[in-house]
Coordinates of C-alpha atoms in Angstrom, one line a residue:
Chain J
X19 CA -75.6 98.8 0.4
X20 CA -75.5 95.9 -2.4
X21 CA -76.2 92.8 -1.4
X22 CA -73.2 90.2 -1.2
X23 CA -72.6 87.2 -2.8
X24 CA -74.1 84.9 0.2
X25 CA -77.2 87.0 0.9
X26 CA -78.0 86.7 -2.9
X27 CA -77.2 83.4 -3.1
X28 CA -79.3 83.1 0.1
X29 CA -82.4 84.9 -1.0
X30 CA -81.8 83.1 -4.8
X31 CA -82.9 79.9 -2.6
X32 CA -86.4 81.9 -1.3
X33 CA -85.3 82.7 1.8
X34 CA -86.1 85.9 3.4
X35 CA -83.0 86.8 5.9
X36 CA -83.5 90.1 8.0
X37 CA -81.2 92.8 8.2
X38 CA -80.3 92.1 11.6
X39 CA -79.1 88.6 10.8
X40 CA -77.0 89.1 8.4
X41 CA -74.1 89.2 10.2
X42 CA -74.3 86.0 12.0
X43 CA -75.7 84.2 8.8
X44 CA -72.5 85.7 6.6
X45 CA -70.3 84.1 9.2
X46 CA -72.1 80.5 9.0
X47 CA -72.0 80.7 5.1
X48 CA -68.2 81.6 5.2
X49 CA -67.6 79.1 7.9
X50 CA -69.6 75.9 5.4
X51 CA -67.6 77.7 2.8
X52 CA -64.4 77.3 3.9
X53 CA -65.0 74.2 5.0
X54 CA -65.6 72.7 1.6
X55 CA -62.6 74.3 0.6
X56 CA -61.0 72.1 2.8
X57 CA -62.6 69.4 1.8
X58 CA -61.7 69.8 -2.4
X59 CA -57.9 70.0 -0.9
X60 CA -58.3 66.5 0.6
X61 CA -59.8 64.6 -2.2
X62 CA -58.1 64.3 -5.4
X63 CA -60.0 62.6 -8.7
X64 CA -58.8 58.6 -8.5
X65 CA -57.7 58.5 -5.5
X66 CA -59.7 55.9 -4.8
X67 CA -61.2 52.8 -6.9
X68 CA -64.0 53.4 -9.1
X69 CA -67.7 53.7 -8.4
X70 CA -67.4 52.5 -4.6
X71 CA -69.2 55.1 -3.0
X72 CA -71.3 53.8 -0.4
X73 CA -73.4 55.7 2.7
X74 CA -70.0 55.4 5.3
X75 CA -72.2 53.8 8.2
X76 CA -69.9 51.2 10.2
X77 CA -72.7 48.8 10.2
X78 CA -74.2 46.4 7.7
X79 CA -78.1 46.7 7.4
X80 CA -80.3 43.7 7.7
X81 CA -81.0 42.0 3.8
Chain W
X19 CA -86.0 56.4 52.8
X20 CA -86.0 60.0 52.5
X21 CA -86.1 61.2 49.1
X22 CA -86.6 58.3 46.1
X23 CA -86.0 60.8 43.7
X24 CA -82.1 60.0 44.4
X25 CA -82.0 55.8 43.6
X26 CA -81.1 54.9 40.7
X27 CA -82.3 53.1 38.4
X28 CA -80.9 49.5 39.4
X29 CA -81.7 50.6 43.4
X30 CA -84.8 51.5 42.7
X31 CA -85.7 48.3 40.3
X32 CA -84.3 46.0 43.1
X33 CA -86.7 47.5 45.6
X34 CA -89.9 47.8 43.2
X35 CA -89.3 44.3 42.5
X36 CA -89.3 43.1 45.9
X37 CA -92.3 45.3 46.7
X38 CA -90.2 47.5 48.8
X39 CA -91.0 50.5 46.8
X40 CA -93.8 51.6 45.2
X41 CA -94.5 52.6 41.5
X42 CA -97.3 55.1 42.5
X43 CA -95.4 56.8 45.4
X44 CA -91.9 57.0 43.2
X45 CA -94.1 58.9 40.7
X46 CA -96.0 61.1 42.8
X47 CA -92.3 62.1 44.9
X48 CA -91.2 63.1 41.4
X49 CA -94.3 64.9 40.5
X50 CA -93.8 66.9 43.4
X51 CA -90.2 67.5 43.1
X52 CA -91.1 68.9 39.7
X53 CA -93.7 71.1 41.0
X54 CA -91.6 72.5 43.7
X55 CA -88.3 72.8 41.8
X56 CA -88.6 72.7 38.0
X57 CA -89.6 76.7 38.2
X58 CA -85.6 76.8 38.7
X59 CA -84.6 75.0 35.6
X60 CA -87.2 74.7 32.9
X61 CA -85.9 71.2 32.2
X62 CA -89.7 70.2 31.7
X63 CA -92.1 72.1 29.1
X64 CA -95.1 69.8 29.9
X65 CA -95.4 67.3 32.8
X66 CA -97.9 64.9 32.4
X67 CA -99.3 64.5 35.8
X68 CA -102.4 62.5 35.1
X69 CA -101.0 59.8 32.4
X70 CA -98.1 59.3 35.0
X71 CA -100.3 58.9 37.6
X72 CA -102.4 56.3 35.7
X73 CA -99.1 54.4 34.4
X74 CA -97.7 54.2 37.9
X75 CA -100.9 52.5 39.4
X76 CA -100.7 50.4 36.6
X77 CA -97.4 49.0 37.1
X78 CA -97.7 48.8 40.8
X79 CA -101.3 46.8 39.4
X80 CA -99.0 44.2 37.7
X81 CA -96.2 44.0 39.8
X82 CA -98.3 43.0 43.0
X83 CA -99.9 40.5 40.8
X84 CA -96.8 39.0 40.1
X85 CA -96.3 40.0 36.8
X86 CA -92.6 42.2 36.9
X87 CA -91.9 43.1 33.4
X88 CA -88.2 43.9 34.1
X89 CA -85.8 46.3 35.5
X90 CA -88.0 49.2 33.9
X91 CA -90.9 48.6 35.0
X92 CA -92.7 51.1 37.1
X93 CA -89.3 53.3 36.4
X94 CA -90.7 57.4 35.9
X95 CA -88.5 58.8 32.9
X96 CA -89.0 61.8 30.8
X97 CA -89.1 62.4 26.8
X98 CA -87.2 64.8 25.0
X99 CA -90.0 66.9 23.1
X100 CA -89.1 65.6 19.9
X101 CA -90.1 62.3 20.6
X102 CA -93.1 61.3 18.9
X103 CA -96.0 60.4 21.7
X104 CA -99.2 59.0 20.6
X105 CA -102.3 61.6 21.4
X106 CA -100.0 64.2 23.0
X107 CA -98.1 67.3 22.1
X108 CA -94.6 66.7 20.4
X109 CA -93.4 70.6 19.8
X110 CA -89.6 69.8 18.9
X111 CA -89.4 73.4 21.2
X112 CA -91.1 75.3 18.2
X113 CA -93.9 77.1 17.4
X114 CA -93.7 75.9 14.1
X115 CA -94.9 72.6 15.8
X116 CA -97.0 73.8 18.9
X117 CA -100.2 71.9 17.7
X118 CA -98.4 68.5 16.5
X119 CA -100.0 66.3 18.4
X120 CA -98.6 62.7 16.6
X121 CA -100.7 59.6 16.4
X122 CA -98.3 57.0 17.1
X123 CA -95.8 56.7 19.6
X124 CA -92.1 56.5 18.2
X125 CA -90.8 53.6 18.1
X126 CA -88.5 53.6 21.2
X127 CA -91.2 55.2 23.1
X128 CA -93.8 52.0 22.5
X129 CA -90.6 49.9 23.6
X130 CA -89.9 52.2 26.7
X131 CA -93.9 51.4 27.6
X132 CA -94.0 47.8 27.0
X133 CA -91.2 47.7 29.4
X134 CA -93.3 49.1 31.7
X135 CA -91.3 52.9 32.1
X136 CA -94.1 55.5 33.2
X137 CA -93.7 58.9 31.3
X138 CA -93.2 62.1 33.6
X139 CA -93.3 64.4 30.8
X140 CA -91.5 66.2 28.1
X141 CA -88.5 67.7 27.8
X142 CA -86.6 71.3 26.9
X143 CA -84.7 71.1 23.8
X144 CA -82.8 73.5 21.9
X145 CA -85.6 73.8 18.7
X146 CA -85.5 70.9 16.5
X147 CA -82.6 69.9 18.4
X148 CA -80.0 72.2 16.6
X149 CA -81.2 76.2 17.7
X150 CA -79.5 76.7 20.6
X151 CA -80.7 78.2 24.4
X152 CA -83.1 80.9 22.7
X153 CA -85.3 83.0 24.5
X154 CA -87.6 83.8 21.2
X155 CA -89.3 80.1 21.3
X156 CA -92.6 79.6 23.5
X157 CA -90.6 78.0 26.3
X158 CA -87.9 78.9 27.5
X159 CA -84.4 77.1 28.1
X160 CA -83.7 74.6 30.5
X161 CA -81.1 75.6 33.0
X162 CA -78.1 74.0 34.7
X163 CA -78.8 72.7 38.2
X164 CA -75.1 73.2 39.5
X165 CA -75.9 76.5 39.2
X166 CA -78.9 77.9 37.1
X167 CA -77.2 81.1 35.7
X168 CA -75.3 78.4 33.8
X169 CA -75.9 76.9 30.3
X170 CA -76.6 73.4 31.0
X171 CA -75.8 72.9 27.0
X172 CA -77.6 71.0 24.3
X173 CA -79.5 70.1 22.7
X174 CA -80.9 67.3 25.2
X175 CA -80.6 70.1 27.5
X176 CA -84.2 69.8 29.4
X177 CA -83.2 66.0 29.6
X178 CA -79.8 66.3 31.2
X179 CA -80.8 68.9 33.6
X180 CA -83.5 66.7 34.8
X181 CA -81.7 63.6 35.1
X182 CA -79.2 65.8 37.3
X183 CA -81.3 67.3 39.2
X184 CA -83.8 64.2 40.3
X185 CA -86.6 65.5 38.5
X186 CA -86.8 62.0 36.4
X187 CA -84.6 58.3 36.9
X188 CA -84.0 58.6 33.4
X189 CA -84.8 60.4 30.0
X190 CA -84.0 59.6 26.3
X191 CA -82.0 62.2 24.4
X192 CA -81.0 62.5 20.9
X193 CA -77.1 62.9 19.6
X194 CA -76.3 64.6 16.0
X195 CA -73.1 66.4 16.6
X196 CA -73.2 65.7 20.5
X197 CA -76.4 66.7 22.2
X198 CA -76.6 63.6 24.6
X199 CA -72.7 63.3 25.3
X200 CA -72.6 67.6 26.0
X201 CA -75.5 68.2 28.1
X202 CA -73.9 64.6 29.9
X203 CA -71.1 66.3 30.7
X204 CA -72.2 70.4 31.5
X205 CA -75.0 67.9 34.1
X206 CA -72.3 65.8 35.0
X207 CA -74.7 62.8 34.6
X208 CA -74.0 59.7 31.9
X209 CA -74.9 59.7 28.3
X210 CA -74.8 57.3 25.3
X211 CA -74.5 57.9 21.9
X212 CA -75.3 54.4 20.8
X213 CA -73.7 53.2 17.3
X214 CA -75.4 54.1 14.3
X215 CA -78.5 52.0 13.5
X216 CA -78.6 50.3 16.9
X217 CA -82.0 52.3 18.3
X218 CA -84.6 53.1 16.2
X219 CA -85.3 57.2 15.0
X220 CA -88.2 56.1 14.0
X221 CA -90.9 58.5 14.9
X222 CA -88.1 61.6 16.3
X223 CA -88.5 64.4 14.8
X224 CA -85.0 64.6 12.3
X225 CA -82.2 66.5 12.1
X226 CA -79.9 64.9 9.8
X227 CA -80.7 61.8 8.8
X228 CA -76.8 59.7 8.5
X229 CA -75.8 61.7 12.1
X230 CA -78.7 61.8 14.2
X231 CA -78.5 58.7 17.4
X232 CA -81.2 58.8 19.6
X233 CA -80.0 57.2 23.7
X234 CA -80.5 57.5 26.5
X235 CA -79.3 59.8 29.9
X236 CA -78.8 58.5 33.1
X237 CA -76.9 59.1 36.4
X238 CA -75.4 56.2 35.9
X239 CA -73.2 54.0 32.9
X240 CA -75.4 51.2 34.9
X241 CA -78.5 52.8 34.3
X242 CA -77.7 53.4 30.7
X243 CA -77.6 49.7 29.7
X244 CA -80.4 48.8 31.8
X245 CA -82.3 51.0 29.6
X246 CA -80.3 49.8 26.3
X247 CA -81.5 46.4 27.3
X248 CA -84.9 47.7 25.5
X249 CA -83.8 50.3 23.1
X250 CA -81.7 48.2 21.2
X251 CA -83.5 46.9 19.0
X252 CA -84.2 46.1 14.7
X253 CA -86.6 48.5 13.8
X254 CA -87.8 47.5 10.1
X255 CA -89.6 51.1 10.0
X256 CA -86.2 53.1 10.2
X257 CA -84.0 52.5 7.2
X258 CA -80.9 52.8 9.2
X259 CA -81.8 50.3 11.7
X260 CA -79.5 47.4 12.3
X261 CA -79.6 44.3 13.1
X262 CA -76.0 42.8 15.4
X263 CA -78.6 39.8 17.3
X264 CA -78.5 40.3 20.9
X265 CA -76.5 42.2 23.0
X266 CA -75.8 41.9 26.8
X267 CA -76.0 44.8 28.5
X268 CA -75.1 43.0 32.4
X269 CA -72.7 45.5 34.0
X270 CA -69.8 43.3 34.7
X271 CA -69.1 44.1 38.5
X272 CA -65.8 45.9 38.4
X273 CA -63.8 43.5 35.8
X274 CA -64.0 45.8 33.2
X275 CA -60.9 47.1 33.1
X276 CA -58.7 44.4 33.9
X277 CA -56.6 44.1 30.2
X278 CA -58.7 46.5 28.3
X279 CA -56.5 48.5 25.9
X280 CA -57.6 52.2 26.2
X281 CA -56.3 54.3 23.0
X282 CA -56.0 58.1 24.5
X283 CA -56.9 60.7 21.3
X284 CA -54.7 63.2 23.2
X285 CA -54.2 65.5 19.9
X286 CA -57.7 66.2 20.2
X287 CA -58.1 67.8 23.3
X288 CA -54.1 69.1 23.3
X289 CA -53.1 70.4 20.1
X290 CA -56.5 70.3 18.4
X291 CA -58.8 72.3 20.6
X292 CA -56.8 72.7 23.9
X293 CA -59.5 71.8 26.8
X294 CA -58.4 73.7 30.0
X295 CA -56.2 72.6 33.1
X296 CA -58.7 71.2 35.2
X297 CA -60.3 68.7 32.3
X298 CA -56.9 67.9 31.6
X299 CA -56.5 67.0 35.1
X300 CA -59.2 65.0 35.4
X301 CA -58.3 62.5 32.4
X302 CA -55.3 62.1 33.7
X303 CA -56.8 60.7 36.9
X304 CA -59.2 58.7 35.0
X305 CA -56.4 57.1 32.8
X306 CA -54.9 56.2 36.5
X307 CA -57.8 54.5 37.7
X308 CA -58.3 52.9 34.4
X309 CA -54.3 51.4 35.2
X310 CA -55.2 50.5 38.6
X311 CA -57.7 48.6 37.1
X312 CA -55.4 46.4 34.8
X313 CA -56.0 48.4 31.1
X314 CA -53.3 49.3 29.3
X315 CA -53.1 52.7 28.0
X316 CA -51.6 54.2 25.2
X317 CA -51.9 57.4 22.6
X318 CA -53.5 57.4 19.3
X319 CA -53.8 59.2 16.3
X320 CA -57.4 59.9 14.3
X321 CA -57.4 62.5 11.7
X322 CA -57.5 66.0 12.6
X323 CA -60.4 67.7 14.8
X324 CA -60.8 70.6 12.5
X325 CA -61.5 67.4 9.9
X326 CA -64.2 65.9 11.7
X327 CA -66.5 69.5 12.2
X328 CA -66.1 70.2 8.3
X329 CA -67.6 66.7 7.6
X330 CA -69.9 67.4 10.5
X331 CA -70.8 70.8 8.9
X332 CA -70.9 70.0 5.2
X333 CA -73.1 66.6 6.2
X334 CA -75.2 68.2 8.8
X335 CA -76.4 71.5 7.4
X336 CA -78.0 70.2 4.1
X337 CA -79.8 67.3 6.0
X338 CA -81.5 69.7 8.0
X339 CA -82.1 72.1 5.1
X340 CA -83.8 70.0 3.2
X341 CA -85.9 68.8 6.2
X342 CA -86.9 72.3 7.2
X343 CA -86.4 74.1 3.4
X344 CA -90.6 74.3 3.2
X345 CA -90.9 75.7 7.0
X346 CA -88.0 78.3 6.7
X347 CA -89.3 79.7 3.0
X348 CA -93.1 79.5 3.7
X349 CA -92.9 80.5 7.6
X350 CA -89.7 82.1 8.5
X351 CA -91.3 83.3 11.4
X352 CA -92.3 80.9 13.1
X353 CA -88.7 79.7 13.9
X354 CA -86.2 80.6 16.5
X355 CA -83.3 83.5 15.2
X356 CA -80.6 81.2 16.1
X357 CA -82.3 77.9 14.4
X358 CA -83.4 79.6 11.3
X359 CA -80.0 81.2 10.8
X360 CA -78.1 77.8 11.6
X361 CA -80.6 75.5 9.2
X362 CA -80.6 78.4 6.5
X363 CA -76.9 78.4 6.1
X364 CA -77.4 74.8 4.4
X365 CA -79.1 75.7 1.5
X366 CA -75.7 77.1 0.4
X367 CA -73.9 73.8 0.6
X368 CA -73.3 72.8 -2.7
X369 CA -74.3 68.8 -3.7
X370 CA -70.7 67.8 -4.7
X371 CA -69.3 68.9 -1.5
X372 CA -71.9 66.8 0.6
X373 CA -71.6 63.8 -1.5
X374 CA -67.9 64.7 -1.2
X375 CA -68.0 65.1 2.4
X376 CA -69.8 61.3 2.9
X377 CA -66.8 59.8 0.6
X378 CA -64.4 61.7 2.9
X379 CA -66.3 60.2 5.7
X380 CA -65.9 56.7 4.4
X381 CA -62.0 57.1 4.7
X382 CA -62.4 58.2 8.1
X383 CA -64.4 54.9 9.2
X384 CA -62.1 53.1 7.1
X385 CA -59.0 55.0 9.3
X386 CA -60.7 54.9 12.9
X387 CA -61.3 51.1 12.2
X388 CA -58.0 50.4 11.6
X389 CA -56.6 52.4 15.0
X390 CA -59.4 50.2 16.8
X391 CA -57.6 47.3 16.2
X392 CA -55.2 47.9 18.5
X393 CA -57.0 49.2 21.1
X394 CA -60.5 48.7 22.9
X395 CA -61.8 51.8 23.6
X396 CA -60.9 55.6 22.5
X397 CA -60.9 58.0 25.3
X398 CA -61.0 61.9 25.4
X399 CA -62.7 64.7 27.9
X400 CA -66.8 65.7 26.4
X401 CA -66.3 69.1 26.6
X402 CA -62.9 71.2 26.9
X403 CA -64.4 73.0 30.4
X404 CA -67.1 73.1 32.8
X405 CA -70.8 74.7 32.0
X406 CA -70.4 78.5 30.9
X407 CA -72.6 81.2 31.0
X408 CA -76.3 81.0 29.8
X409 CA -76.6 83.3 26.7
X410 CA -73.5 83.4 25.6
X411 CA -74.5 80.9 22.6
X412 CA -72.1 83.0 20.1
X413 CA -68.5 81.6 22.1
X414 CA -69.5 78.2 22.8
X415 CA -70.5 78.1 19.1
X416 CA -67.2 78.8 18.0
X417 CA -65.5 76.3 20.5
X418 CA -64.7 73.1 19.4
X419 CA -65.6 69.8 21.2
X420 CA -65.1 66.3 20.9
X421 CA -68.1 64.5 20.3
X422 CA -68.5 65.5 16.7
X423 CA -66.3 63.1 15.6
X424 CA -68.0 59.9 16.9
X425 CA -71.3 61.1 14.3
X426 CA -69.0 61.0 11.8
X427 CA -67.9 57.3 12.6
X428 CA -71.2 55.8 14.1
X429 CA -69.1 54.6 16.8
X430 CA -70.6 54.1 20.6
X431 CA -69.7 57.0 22.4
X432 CA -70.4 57.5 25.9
X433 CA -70.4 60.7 28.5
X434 CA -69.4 60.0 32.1
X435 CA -69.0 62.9 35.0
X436 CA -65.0 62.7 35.5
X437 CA -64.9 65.2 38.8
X438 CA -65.8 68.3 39.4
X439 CA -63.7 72.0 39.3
X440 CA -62.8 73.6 42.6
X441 CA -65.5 75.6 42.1
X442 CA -67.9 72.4 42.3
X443 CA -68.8 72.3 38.5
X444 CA -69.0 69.3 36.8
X445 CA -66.3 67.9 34.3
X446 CA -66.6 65.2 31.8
X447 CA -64.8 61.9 30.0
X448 CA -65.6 60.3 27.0
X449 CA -65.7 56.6 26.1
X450 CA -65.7 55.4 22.4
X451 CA -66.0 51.6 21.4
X452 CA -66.0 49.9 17.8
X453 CA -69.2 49.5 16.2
X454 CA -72.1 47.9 18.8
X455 CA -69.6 47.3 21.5
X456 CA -72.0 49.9 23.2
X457 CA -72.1 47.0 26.3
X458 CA -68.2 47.6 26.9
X459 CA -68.1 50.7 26.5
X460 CA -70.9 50.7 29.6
X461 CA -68.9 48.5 31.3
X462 CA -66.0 50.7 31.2
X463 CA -67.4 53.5 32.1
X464 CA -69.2 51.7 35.4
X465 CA -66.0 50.8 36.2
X466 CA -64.4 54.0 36.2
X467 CA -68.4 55.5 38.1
X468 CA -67.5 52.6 40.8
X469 CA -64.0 53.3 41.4
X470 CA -64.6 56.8 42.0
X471 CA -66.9 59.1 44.8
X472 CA -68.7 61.5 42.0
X473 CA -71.9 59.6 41.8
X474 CA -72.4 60.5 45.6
X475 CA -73.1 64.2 44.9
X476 CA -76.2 65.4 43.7
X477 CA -76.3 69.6 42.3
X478 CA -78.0 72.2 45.3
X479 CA -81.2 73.4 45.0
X480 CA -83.3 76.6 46.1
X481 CA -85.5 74.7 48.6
X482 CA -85.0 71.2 47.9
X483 CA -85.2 68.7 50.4
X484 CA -82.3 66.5 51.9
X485 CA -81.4 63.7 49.4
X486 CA -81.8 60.5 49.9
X487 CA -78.1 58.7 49.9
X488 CA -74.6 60.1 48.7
X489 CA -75.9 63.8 49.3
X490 CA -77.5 66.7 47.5
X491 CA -76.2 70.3 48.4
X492 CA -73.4 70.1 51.1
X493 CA -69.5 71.3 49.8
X494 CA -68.5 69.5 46.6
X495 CA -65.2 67.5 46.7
X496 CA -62.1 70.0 45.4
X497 CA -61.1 69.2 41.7
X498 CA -60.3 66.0 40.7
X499 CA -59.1 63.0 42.7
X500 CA -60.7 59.2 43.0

């Protein structure tokens, strides 16, 4: 059987994934993929002011 | 006194201090509790017998000379095994890591010492802190005291089923999507997630570095701030460290709730991810004793559930690839199936959806920050049931729970045992504060421990002996009820 799309993508990053996991790590990659799907659908280009990315911690770090 | 193993941490402070009790019998109680019991639940994967031995007399040494360091001191706690300890063994549950043997102590470790804490040992973890209860690793999982067929979840699993079970006063624990807060809850002991950048990571072995928490897990909310008395502290050696000044952990002797606003997250844990009857049942009581005791309470709305485990997801699962991305291409093997599959699935998370995930995160600060204006504290259940089955890894997986969200914000978030099912399993209630109000969220949930019966019942063991106060063994109270 041809490998999918995920076990090449996952193998194209040197990992070596044995036929008996594939299953479970198919369902993890489709689970992140979807995800990020999600994610695209929720944030739209300038919908927010420019260049004010910041790491999102709620505190502010010592100067 | 029949069995020490029971006090708590203040109780057994008060007495150490007043020479009533003593470090090196304390220890050497515990030392044989673990001998005689641990067998059951593989909550330790090494004991350090001689170095606790030698830490005790020490203590007791100082103390009789006058010199008390605090309400630690002479205190036996245990480690959870991905806590760096100088000159011994620090596995993170893994082959991969069976001979690391660190040089320096982690930060919070060296600050546990200095406050005079002797080390029973080191705890079971799920591997790294993310595999799950495997069976493939050189130890095996820890088990759940209130019944050892039972998954006592994770990944401070070892930790919370030795707190629970009086195998250690206290133990630190580590929190990336919830692994203080859920083994809390399935041990029906108290956990805190502390905010973000409040205790050092330095020297614990990572996860993901803008989620992981390290905390601690007690029986108590009491015991948990005497020990955040000394974790909390600026660590210049961890990046995300921060700095609030001090912070007063005194318990505030039942006057916590009187006009604390409580903000209920009820979609959560009713629309969301429905948690079952009894948990239900058992917020509903707390919320009552949280109105006898002058809050106010009222729902709230945060975004979506589903929302916070994508972030959680898309964040975690590339922090922890590229931490392990050498181990799992150059020595597959020497992982765990269930963490190699979990850490693998990162390396497929593209860079624009994790950098897209963190902006996404910033709104959701932005939006739990505003809802926290109006109210002091957010409450929900841990976990949607009791403990379940041991190997059934695959369904609990796929469940959803409610501690992921609190990573995501940074926010305090605390685990407290909420009743127990008519079966006599434990349930659970969470406590979240605004950033490093970690003290009153403590205070809260001491209040709601002191207006209730649950901390008087202890999990049965095969063989134990009688507990001390409250009661080990003997029928557990029916469901819910204060």
């Amino acid at each position: 059987m041809p490998d999918t799309d995920i076990v090449q993508r996952l193998r194209q990053a040197g990992l070596r994934i044995a036929d008996e996991e594939l299953t479970r790590m198919e369902d993890l990659a489709r689970s992140h993929d979807a995800a990020a799907l999600r994610l695209r659908a929720s944030l739209k280009f300038g919908d927010e002011p420019s260049n004010v990315f910041r790491l999102p911690m709620p505190q502010e770090r010592r100067s | 006194m029949s069995n020490p193993c029971f006090l708590t941490i203040a109780e057994a402070s008060r007495l150490i201090r007043a020479r009533r009790l003593s470090p090196v019998e304390l220890t050497n109680a515990y030392l044989d509790r673990i001998a005689a019991l641990d067998g059951q639940l593989n909550s330790y994967i090494l004991v350090l017998r001689e170095q606790a031995l030698a830490g005790a007399r020490e203590a007791e040494a100082e103390i009789m000379a006058g010199r008390w360091k605090g309400p630690l001191h002479g205190i036996p706690i245990a480690l959870k095994d991905i806590y760096e300890t100088a000159g011994i063994p620090t596995t993170g549950h893994s082959a991969l890591f069976r001979d690391h043997v660190p040089a320096e102590d982690a930060t919070t470790v060296r600050l546990l010492r200095e406050a005079g804490v002797v080390v029973l040992g080191k705890t079971a973890t799920w591997e790294f802190a993310i595999g799950g209860p495997s069976f493939d690793l050189p130890w095996p999982p820890a088990r759940n005291p209130w019944d050892t067929a039972l998954d006592p979840a994770g990944s401070s699993s070892g930790s919370g089923a030795a707190v629970a079970a009086g195998l250690c006063m206290g133990a630190m624990g580590s929190d990336t999507g919830g692994s203080i807060r859920s083994p809390s809850a399935w041990n029906g002991i108290a956990g805190l997630k502390p905010t973000y950048g409040l205790v050092s990571r330095r020297g614990v072995l990572p996860l993901s570095f803008t989620l992981d928490h390290a905390g601690p897990m007690c029986w108590t909310s009491e015991d948990c701030a005497l020990m955040m008395q000394t974790l909390a502290a600026y660590d210049p050696l961890d990046p995300g460290s921060a700095d609030p000044g001090p912070i007063d952990f005194t318990m505030a002797s039942g006057k916590a709730l009187a006009g604390l606003r409580v903000g209920v997250v009820r979609h959560f844990f009713e629309k969301d991810a429905p948690a079952e009857p009894e948990v239900c049942a058992a917020l509903e009581n707390a919320l009552t004793v949280m109105r006898e005791g002058g809050a106010t309470v009222r729902d709230v709305t945060l975004a979506p559930l589903d929302l916070y485990y994508d972030l959680c997801g898309l964040i975690m699962s590339p922090e922890a690839y590229a931490i392990h991305e050498r181990g799992l291409t150059e020595t597959p093997e020497l992982y765990g199936a269930l963490a190699r599959q979990r850490i693998s699935a990162g390396a497929l998370i593209k860079g624009s959806d994790y950098v897209n995930a963190l902006r996404l995160r910033a709104k959701l600060v932005a939006q739990a920050a505003e809802v926290m204006r109006e109210v002091d504290v957010l409450v929900t259940p841990t976990r949607h049931g009791p403990p379940e089955p041991l190997g059934q890894f695959d369904t609990i997986l796929g469940r959803r729970f409610y501690t992921r969200p609190f990573n995501v914000l940074g926010l305090p978030a605390l685990s407290v045992c909420s009743g127990f099912t008519g079966a006599g399993l434990p349930l659970s209630l969470q406590i979240a504060g605004r950033p490093f109000e970690d003290a009153l969220v403590l205070r809260v949930g001491d209040a709601f421990e002191k207006a209730t019966s649950y901390r008087a019942i202890r999990p049965a063991l095969k063989g134990a002996a009688p507990a001390f106060a409250g009661g080990e063994a003997g029928p557990v109270p029916a469901t819910v009820g204060s």
